[in-house]
mmCIF file with all atom_site columns, C-alpha atoms in Angstrom:
data_model
loop_
_atom_site.group_PDB
_atom_site.id
_atom_site.type_symbol
_atom_site.label_atom_id
_atom_site.label_alt_id
_atom_site.label_comp_id
_atom_site.label_asym_id
_atom_site.label_entity_id
_atom_site.label_seq_id
_atom_site.pdbx_PDB_ins_code
_atom_site.Cartn_x
_atom_site.Cartn_y
_atom_site.Cartn_z
_atom_site.occupancy
_atom_site.B_iso_or_equiv
_atom_site.pdbx_formal_charge
_atom_site.auth_seq_id
_atom_site.auth_comp_id
_atom_site.auth_asym_id
_atom_site.auth_atom_id
_atom_site.pdbx_PDB_model_num
ATOM 1   C CA . UNK A 1 1   ? 0.002  -0.018  -0.110  1.00 0.00 ? 1   UNK A CA 1
ATOM 2   C CA . UNK A 1 2   ? 1.548  3.307   -0.990  1.00 0.00 ? 2   UNK A CA 1
ATOM 3   C CA . UNK A 1 3   ? 2.289  5.876   1.594   1.00 0.00 ? 3   UNK A CA 1
ATOM 4   C CA . UNK A 1 4   ? 1.629  9.656   1.038   1.00 0.00 ? 4   UNK A CA 1
ATOM 5   C CA . UNK A 1 5   ? 4.590  11.663  2.514   1.00 0.00 ? 5   UNK A CA 1
ATOM 6   C CA . UNK A 1 6   ? 3.333  14.860  1.034   1.00 0.00 ? 6   UNK A CA 1
ATOM 7   C CA . UNK A 1 7   ? 0.031  16.419  1.789   1.00 0.00 ? 7   UNK A CA 1
ATOM 8   C CA . UNK A 1 8   ? -0.939 17.184  -1.818  1.00 0.00 ? 8   UNK A CA 1
ATOM 9   C CA . UNK A 1 9   ? 0.545  15.222  -4.759  1.00 0.00 ? 9   UNK A CA 1
ATOM 10  C CA . UNK A 1 10  ? 0.890  17.274  -7.927  1.00 0.00 ? 10  UNK A CA 1
ATOM 11  C CA . UNK A 1 11  ? 0.568  15.608  -11.232 1.00 0.00 ? 11  UNK A CA 1
ATOM 12  C CA . UNK A 1 12  ? 0.751  18.060  -14.270 1.00 0.00 ? 12  UNK A CA 1
ATOM 13  C CA . UNK A 1 13  ? -0.002 15.087  -16.502 1.00 0.00 ? 13  UNK A CA 1
ATOM 14  C CA . UNK A 1 14  ? 2.174  16.161  -19.383 1.00 0.00 ? 14  UNK A CA 1
ATOM 15  C CA . UNK A 1 15  ? 5.401  14.427  -18.743 1.00 0.00 ? 15  UNK A CA 1
ATOM 16  C CA . UNK A 1 16  ? 5.133  12.538  -22.038 1.00 0.00 ? 16  UNK A CA 1
ATOM 17  C CA . UNK A 1 17  ? 5.569  15.888  -23.910 1.00 0.00 ? 17  UNK A CA 1
ATOM 18  C CA . UNK A 1 18  ? 8.616  16.975  -21.779 1.00 0.00 ? 18  UNK A CA 1
ATOM 19  C CA . UNK A 1 19  ? 11.793 17.267  -23.844 1.00 0.00 ? 19  UNK A CA 1
ATOM 20  C CA . UNK A 1 20  ? 13.488 15.278  -21.018 1.00 0.00 ? 20  UNK A CA 1
ATOM 21  C CA . UNK A 1 21  ? 11.288 12.307  -21.258 1.00 0.00 ? 21  UNK A CA 1
ATOM 22  C CA . UNK A 1 22  ? 12.111 9.279   -23.360 1.00 0.00 ? 22  UNK A CA 1
ATOM 23  C CA . UNK A 1 23  ? 9.121  7.417   -24.952 1.00 0.00 ? 23  UNK A CA 1
ATOM 24  C CA . UNK A 1 24  ? 11.048 4.146   -24.526 1.00 0.00 ? 24  UNK A CA 1
ATOM 25  C CA . UNK A 1 25  ? 11.931 4.594   -20.890 1.00 0.00 ? 25  UNK A CA 1
ATOM 26  C CA . UNK A 1 26  ? 9.648  2.831   -18.330 1.00 0.00 ? 26  UNK A CA 1
ATOM 27  C CA . UNK A 1 27  ? 10.678 5.073   -15.550 1.00 0.00 ? 27  UNK A CA 1
ATOM 28  C CA . UNK A 1 28  ? 9.970  8.323   -17.592 1.00 0.00 ? 28  UNK A CA 1
ATOM 29  C CA . UNK A 1 29  ? 6.327  7.135   -17.403 1.00 0.00 ? 29  UNK A CA 1
ATOM 30  C CA . UNK A 1 30  ? 6.148  6.158   -13.686 1.00 0.00 ? 30  UNK A CA 1
ATOM 31  C CA . UNK A 1 31  ? 2.712  6.602   -12.425 1.00 0.00 ? 31  UNK A CA 1
ATOM 32  C CA . UNK A 1 32  ? -0.068 4.684   -10.506 1.00 0.00 ? 32  UNK A CA 1
ATOM 33  C CA . UNK A 1 33  ? -1.837 4.244   -13.840 1.00 0.00 ? 33  UNK A CA 1
ATOM 34  C CA . UNK A 1 34  ? 1.245  2.523   -15.284 1.00 0.00 ? 34  UNK A CA 1
ATOM 35  C CA . UNK A 1 35  ? 1.475  -0.004  -12.569 1.00 0.00 ? 35  UNK A CA 1
ATOM 36  C CA . UNK A 1 36  ? 3.859  1.905   -10.144 1.00 0.00 ? 36  UNK A CA 1
ATOM 37  C CA . UNK A 1 37  ? 3.132  2.065   -6.400  1.00 0.00 ? 37  UNK A CA 1
ATOM 38  C CA . UNK A 1 38  ? 3.783  5.866   -5.898  1.00 0.00 ? 38  UNK A CA 1
ATOM 39  C CA . UNK A 1 39  ? 4.892  6.863   -2.494  1.00 0.00 ? 39  UNK A CA 1
ATOM 40  C CA . UNK A 1 40  ? 5.879  10.487  -3.224  1.00 0.00 ? 40  UNK A CA 1
ATOM 41  C CA . UNK A 1 41  ? 5.479  12.893  -6.103  1.00 0.00 ? 41  UNK A CA 1
ATOM 42  C CA . UNK A 1 42  ? 6.357  16.564  -6.691  1.00 0.00 ? 42  UNK A CA 1
ATOM 43  C CA . UNK A 1 43  ? 7.185  18.761  -9.664  1.00 0.00 ? 43  UNK A CA 1
ATOM 44  C CA . UNK A 1 44  ? 10.696 17.250  -10.031 1.00 0.00 ? 44  UNK A CA 1
ATOM 45  C CA . UNK A 1 45  ? 10.665 13.617  -8.532  1.00 0.00 ? 45  UNK A CA 1
ATOM 46  C CA . UNK A 1 46  ? 8.761  10.438  -8.165  1.00 0.00 ? 46  UNK A CA 1
ATOM 47  C CA . UNK A 1 47  ? 9.296  7.781   -5.566  1.00 0.00 ? 47  UNK A CA 1
ATOM 48  C CA . UNK A 1 48  ? 7.684  4.342   -5.839  1.00 0.00 ? 48  UNK A CA 1
ATOM 49  C CA . UNK A 1 49  ? 7.992  0.867   -4.164  1.00 0.00 ? 49  UNK A CA 1
ATOM 50  C CA . UNK A 1 50  ? 10.632 -1.352  -5.807  1.00 0.00 ? 50  UNK A CA 1
ATOM 51  C CA . UNK A 1 51  ? 9.077  -4.185  -7.622  1.00 0.00 ? 51  UNK A CA 1
ATOM 52  C CA . UNK A 1 52  ? 11.571 -6.663  -6.259  1.00 0.00 ? 52  UNK A CA 1
ATOM 53  C CA . UNK A 1 53  ? 12.280 -5.416  -2.782  1.00 0.00 ? 53  UNK A CA 1
ATOM 54  C CA . UNK A 1 54  ? 15.692 -6.374  -1.422  1.00 0.00 ? 54  UNK A CA 1
ATOM 55  C CA . UNK A 1 55  ? 14.910 -5.041  2.142   1.00 0.00 ? 55  UNK A CA 1
ATOM 56  C CA . UNK A 1 56  ? 11.924 -4.513  4.496   1.00 0.00 ? 56  UNK A CA 1
ATOM 57  C CA . UNK A 1 57  ? 11.258 -1.205  2.850   1.00 0.00 ? 57  UNK A CA 1
ATOM 58  C CA . UNK A 1 58  ? 12.490 -0.658  -0.556  1.00 0.00 ? 58  UNK A CA 1
ATOM 59  C CA . UNK A 1 59  ? 11.699 2.459   -2.762  1.00 0.00 ? 59  UNK A CA 1
ATOM 60  C CA . UNK A 1 60  ? 13.191 4.025   -5.851  1.00 0.00 ? 60  UNK A CA 1
ATOM 61  C CA . UNK A 1 61  ? 13.451 7.978   -6.158  1.00 0.00 ? 61  UNK A CA 1
ATOM 62  C CA . UNK A 1 62  ? 13.830 9.139   -9.684  1.00 0.00 ? 62  UNK A CA 1
ATOM 63  C CA . UNK A 1 63  ? 14.050 12.455  -11.373 1.00 0.00 ? 63  UNK A CA 1
ATOM 64  C CA . UNK A 1 64  ? 10.908 13.056  -13.739 1.00 0.00 ? 64  UNK A CA 1
ATOM 65  C CA . UNK A 1 65  ? 13.356 14.400  -16.388 1.00 0.00 ? 65  UNK A CA 1
ATOM 66  C CA . UNK A 1 66  ? 15.422 11.603  -18.039 1.00 0.00 ? 66  UNK A CA 1
ATOM 67  C CA . UNK A 1 67  ? 18.964 11.272  -16.672 1.00 0.00 ? 67  UNK A CA 1
ATOM 68  C CA . UNK A 1 68  ? 20.857 8.061   -17.900 1.00 0.00 ? 68  UNK A CA 1
ATOM 69  C CA . UNK A 1 69  ? 22.631 7.129   -14.692 1.00 0.00 ? 69  UNK A CA 1
ATOM 70  C CA . UNK A 1 70  ? 24.883 8.132   -11.830 1.00 0.00 ? 70  UNK A CA 1
ATOM 71  C CA . UNK A 1 71  ? 27.701 8.074   -14.256 1.00 0.00 ? 71  UNK A CA 1
ATOM 72  C CA . UNK A 1 72  ? 26.015 11.031  -16.163 1.00 0.00 ? 72  UNK A CA 1
ATOM 73  C CA . UNK A 1 73  ? 26.055 13.321  -13.125 1.00 0.00 ? 73  UNK A CA 1
ATOM 74  C CA . UNK A 1 74  ? 28.568 16.267  -12.713 1.00 0.00 ? 74  UNK A CA 1
ATOM 75  C CA . UNK A 1 75  ? 29.441 18.639  -9.786  1.00 0.00 ? 75  UNK A CA 1
ATOM 76  C CA . UNK A 1 76  ? 26.348 20.801  -10.773 1.00 0.00 ? 76  UNK A CA 1
ATOM 77  C CA . UNK A 1 77  ? 24.094 17.878  -9.990  1.00 0.00 ? 77  UNK A CA 1
ATOM 78  C CA . UNK A 1 78  ? 25.011 17.676  -6.306  1.00 0.00 ? 78  UNK A CA 1
ATOM 79  C CA . UNK A 1 79  ? 21.843 19.506  -5.458  1.00 0.00 ? 79  UNK A CA 1
ATOM 80  C CA . UNK A 1 80  ? 19.719 16.989  -7.361  1.00 0.00 ? 80  UNK A CA 1
ATOM 81  C CA . UNK A 1 81  ? 21.316 14.104  -5.486  1.00 0.00 ? 81  UNK A CA 1
ATOM 82  C CA . UNK A 1 82  ? 20.833 15.852  -2.072  1.00 0.00 ? 82  UNK A CA 1
ATOM 83  C CA . UNK A 1 83  ? 17.050 16.314  -3.099  1.00 0.00 ? 83  UNK A CA 1
ATOM 84  C CA . UNK A 1 84  ? 16.785 12.783  -3.831  1.00 0.00 ? 84  UNK A CA 1
ATOM 85  C CA . UNK A 1 85  ? 18.405 11.792  -0.585  1.00 0.00 ? 85  UNK A CA 1
ATOM 86  C CA . UNK A 1 86  ? 16.184 14.146  1.329   1.00 0.00 ? 86  UNK A CA 1
ATOM 87  C CA . UNK A 1 87  ? 13.080 12.550  -0.405  1.00 0.00 ? 87  UNK A CA 1
ATOM 88  C CA . UNK A 1 88  ? 14.382 9.101   0.651   1.00 0.00 ? 88  UNK A CA 1
ATOM 89  C CA . UNK A 1 89  ? 14.746 10.227  4.327   1.00 0.00 ? 89  UNK A CA 1
ATOM 90  C CA . UNK A 1 90  ? 11.309 11.545  4.334   1.00 0.00 ? 90  UNK A CA 1
ATOM 91  C CA . UNK A 1 91  ? 9.861  8.398   3.241   1.00 0.00 ? 91  UNK A CA 1
ATOM 92  C CA . UNK A 1 92  ? 11.903 6.266   5.563   1.00 0.00 ? 92  UNK A CA 1
ATOM 93  C CA . UNK A 1 93  ? 11.243 8.566   8.412   1.00 0.00 ? 93  UNK A CA 1
ATOM 94  C CA . UNK A 1 94  ? 7.489  8.336   7.851   1.00 0.00 ? 94  UNK A CA 1
ATOM 95  C CA . UNK A 1 95  ? 7.957  4.709   8.224   1.00 0.00 ? 95  UNK A CA 1
ATOM 96  C CA . UNK A 1 96  ? 9.800  5.214   11.428  1.00 0.00 ? 96  UNK A CA 1
ATOM 97  C CA . UNK A 1 97  ? 12.996 3.583   10.020  1.00 0.00 ? 97  UNK A CA 1
ATOM 98  C CA . UNK A 1 98  ? 15.967 4.594   12.450  1.00 0.00 ? 98  UNK A CA 1
ATOM 99  C CA . UNK A 1 99  ? 18.904 6.298   10.826  1.00 0.00 ? 99  UNK A CA 1
ATOM 100 C CA . UNK A 1 100 ? 21.318 3.208   11.345  1.00 0.00 ? 100 UNK A CA 1
ATOM 101 C CA . UNK A 1 101 ? 18.725 1.067   9.432   1.00 0.00 ? 101 UNK A CA 1
ATOM 102 C CA . UNK A 1 102 ? 18.742 3.330   6.303   1.00 0.00 ? 102 UNK A CA 1
ATOM 103 C CA . UNK A 1 103 ? 20.707 2.562   2.998   1.00 0.00 ? 103 UNK A CA 1
ATOM 104 C CA . UNK A 1 104 ? 20.568 4.639   -0.059  1.00 0.00 ? 104 UNK A CA 1
ATOM 105 C CA . UNK A 1 105 ? 22.580 4.470   -3.187  1.00 0.00 ? 105 UNK A CA 1
ATOM 106 C CA . UNK A 1 106 ? 22.980 3.944   -6.873  1.00 0.00 ? 106 UNK A CA 1
ATOM 107 C CA . UNK A 1 107 ? 24.056 1.011   -9.159  1.00 0.00 ? 107 UNK A CA 1
ATOM 108 C CA . UNK A 1 108 ? 26.756 1.900   -11.433 1.00 0.00 ? 108 UNK A CA 1
ATOM 109 C CA . UNK A 1 109 ? 26.350 1.022   -15.110 1.00 0.00 ? 109 UNK A CA 1
ATOM 110 C CA . UNK A 1 110 ? 26.691 -1.532  -16.584 1.00 0.00 ? 110 UNK A CA 1
ATOM 111 C CA . UNK A 1 111 ? 25.417 -3.100  -13.227 1.00 0.00 ? 111 UNK A CA 1
ATOM 112 C CA . UNK A 1 112 ? 21.974 -1.363  -13.279 1.00 0.00 ? 112 UNK A CA 1
ATOM 113 C CA . UNK A 1 113 ? 18.718 -2.778  -14.730 1.00 0.00 ? 113 UNK A CA 1
ATOM 114 C CA . UNK A 1 114 ? 17.006 0.448   -15.908 1.00 0.00 ? 114 UNK A CA 1
ATOM 115 C CA . UNK A 1 115 ? 18.885 3.170   -17.693 1.00 0.00 ? 115 UNK A CA 1
ATOM 116 C CA . UNK A 1 116 ? 17.189 6.135   -15.808 1.00 0.00 ? 116 UNK A CA 1
ATOM 117 C CA . UNK A 1 117 ? 18.973 7.509   -12.708 1.00 0.00 ? 117 UNK A CA 1
ATOM 118 C CA . UNK A 1 118 ? 17.286 5.981   -9.632  1.00 0.00 ? 118 UNK A CA 1
ATOM 119 C CA . UNK A 1 119 ? 18.325 6.158   -5.954  1.00 0.00 ? 119 UNK A CA 1
ATOM 120 C CA . UNK A 1 120 ? 17.669 2.868   -4.070  1.00 0.00 ? 120 UNK A CA 1
ATOM 121 C CA . UNK A 1 121 ? 16.052 3.908   -0.671  1.00 0.00 ? 121 UNK A CA 1
ATOM 122 C CA . UNK A 1 122 ? 16.151 1.050   1.815   1.00 0.00 ? 122 UNK A CA 1
ATOM 123 C CA . UNK A 1 123 ? 14.952 0.312   5.287   1.00 0.00 ? 123 UNK A CA 1
ATOM 124 C CA . UNK A 1 124 ? 16.926 -2.624  6.371   1.00 0.00 ? 124 UNK A CA 1
ATOM 125 C CA . UNK A 1 125 ? 17.214 -5.378  7.116   1.00 0.00 ? 125 UNK A CA 1
ATOM 126 C CA . UNK A 1 126 ? 17.689 -7.068  3.885   1.00 0.00 ? 126 UNK A CA 1
ATOM 127 C CA . UNK A 1 127 ? 15.134 -9.964  3.250   1.00 0.00 ? 127 UNK A CA 1
ATOM 128 C CA . UNK A 1 128 ? 18.080 -12.478 2.276   1.00 0.00 ? 128 UNK A CA 1
ATOM 129 C CA . UNK A 1 129 ? 21.766 -12.432 2.118   1.00 0.00 ? 129 UNK A CA 1
ATOM 130 C CA . UNK A 1 130 ? 21.561 -12.996 -1.582  1.00 0.00 ? 130 UNK A CA 1
ATOM 131 C CA . UNK A 1 131 ? 19.546 -9.722  -2.007  1.00 0.00 ? 131 UNK A CA 1
ATOM 132 C CA . UNK A 1 132 ? 22.043 -7.817  0.258   1.00 0.00 ? 132 UNK A CA 1
ATOM 133 C CA . UNK A 1 133 ? 24.916 -8.969  -2.017  1.00 0.00 ? 133 UNK A CA 1
ATOM 134 C CA . UNK A 1 134 ? 23.529 -6.666  -4.843  1.00 0.00 ? 134 UNK A CA 1
ATOM 135 C CA . UNK A 1 135 ? 24.247 -3.721  -2.801  1.00 0.00 ? 135 UNK A CA 1
ATOM 136 C CA . UNK A 1 136 ? 27.926 -3.950  -1.687  1.00 0.00 ? 136 UNK A CA 1
ATOM 137 C CA . UNK A 1 137 ? 29.439 -0.987  -0.002  1.00 0.00 ? 137 UNK A CA 1
ATOM 138 C CA . UNK A 1 138 ? 33.130 -0.498  -0.298  1.00 0.00 ? 138 UNK A CA 1
ATOM 139 C CA . UNK A 1 139 ? 34.834 2.533   1.444   1.00 0.00 ? 139 UNK A CA 1
ATOM 140 C CA . UNK A 1 140 ? 37.622 4.249   -0.404  1.00 0.00 ? 140 UNK A CA 1
ATOM 141 C CA . UNK A 1 141 ? 41.081 5.046   0.970   1.00 0.00 ? 141 UNK A CA 1
ATOM 142 C CA . UNK A 1 142 ? 43.244 8.053   0.344   1.00 0.00 ? 142 UNK A CA 1
ATOM 143 C CA . UNK A 1 143 ? 41.417 10.674  -1.946  1.00 0.00 ? 143 UNK A CA 1
ATOM 144 C CA . UNK A 1 144 ? 38.850 8.063   -2.870  1.00 0.00 ? 144 UNK A CA 1
ATOM 145 C CA . UNK A 1 145 ? 35.409 8.179   -1.297  1.00 0.00 ? 145 UNK A CA 1
ATOM 146 C CA . UNK A 1 146 ? 34.497 4.639   -2.578  1.00 0.00 ? 146 UNK A CA 1
ATOM 147 C CA . UNK A 1 147 ? 36.367 1.493   -3.365  1.00 0.00 ? 147 UNK A CA 1
ATOM 148 C CA . UNK A 1 148 ? 35.982 -1.007  -6.186  1.00 0.00 ? 148 UNK A CA 1
ATOM 149 C CA . UNK A 1 149 ? 32.098 -1.859  -6.358  1.00 0.00 ? 149 UNK A CA 1
ATOM 150 C CA . UNK A 1 150 ? 29.152 -1.448  -8.615  1.00 0.00 ? 150 UNK A CA 1
ATOM 151 C CA . UNK A 1 151 ? 27.206 0.240   -5.889  1.00 0.00 ? 151 UNK A CA 1
ATOM 152 C CA . UNK A 1 152 ? 27.827 3.764   -4.473  1.00 0.00 ? 152 UNK A CA 1
ATOM 153 C CA . UNK A 1 153 ? 26.206 5.030   -1.456  1.00 0.00 ? 153 UNK A CA 1
ATOM 154 C CA . UNK A 1 154 ? 24.391 8.449   -1.779  1.00 0.00 ? 154 UNK A CA 1
ATOM 155 C CA . UNK A 1 155 ? 26.762 10.085  0.672   1.00 0.00 ? 155 UNK A CA 1
ATOM 156 C CA . UNK A 1 156 ? 29.748 8.663   -1.234  1.00 0.00 ? 156 UNK A CA 1
ATOM 157 C CA . UNK A 1 157 ? 28.246 9.960   -4.676  1.00 0.00 ? 157 UNK A CA 1
ATOM 158 C CA . UNK A 1 158 ? 27.868 13.452  -3.226  1.00 0.00 ? 158 UNK A CA 1
ATOM 159 C CA . UNK A 1 159 ? 31.438 13.516  -1.952  1.00 0.00 ? 159 UNK A CA 1
ATOM 160 C CA . UNK A 1 160 ? 32.785 12.320  -5.475  1.00 0.00 ? 160 UNK A CA 1
ATOM 161 C CA . UNK A 1 161 ? 30.678 14.931  -7.318  1.00 0.00 ? 161 UNK A CA 1
ATOM 162 C CA . UNK A 1 162 ? 31.638 17.806  -4.898  1.00 0.00 ? 162 UNK A CA 1
ATOM 163 C CA . UNK A 1 163 ? 35.262 17.112  -5.727  1.00 0.00 ? 163 UNK A CA 1
ATOM 164 C CA . UNK A 1 164 ? 34.508 17.369  -9.465  1.00 0.00 ? 164 UNK A CA 1
ATOM 165 C CA . UNK A 1 165 ? 34.999 13.800  -10.118 1.00 0.00 ? 165 UNK A CA 1
ATOM 166 C CA . UNK A 1 166 ? 32.785 11.247  -11.806 1.00 0.00 ? 166 UNK A CA 1
ATOM 167 C CA . UNK A 1 167 ? 31.079 8.158   -10.180 1.00 0.00 ? 167 UNK A CA 1
ATOM 168 C CA . UNK A 1 168 ? 32.414 4.992   -11.575 1.00 0.00 ? 168 UNK A CA 1
ATOM 169 C CA . UNK A 1 169 ? 33.080 1.144   -10.783 1.00 0.00 ? 169 UNK A CA 1
ATOM 170 C CA . UNK A 1 170 ? 36.756 1.742   -9.933  1.00 0.00 ? 170 UNK A CA 1
ATOM 171 C CA . UNK A 1 171 ? 37.716 3.524   -6.778  1.00 0.00 ? 171 UNK A CA 1
ATOM 172 C CA . UNK A 1 172 ? 36.931 7.212   -7.071  1.00 0.00 ? 172 UNK A CA 1
#
């Protein structure tokens, strides 16, 4: 059952005509009518339940405009990522998920299933160790915020972008 974390959900209904929306992208058309269980929506973002949850609570936060992936982001996109993180925290907070039981991050291509930027917002624990294995966190050393892994936590992504670097699978 979807949760409403915002008093009034705005739907302008014309995302399909937006220049930043791809006709072939499933996430560009995320709506209740298209089978998504929407938990949050505003003019810029949509959050919905993951169809194959890995954890007790598992949502995806996406920008309404099409952005290919976390690899596409630059320093100027730090605000966008912070906004996505804030939405994730609002959702998990409304479910009383304590801070230590929250995990948020992005899969790094080619290890992602949908080519539309999406932040995994998880309220732990994981449902199975096999599902947890899809979200490995590796901390970096020296100047690197993250180590060798196909998943980057949102805080790591923000640090990387703030330094003017790009997120990738290799340490960065």
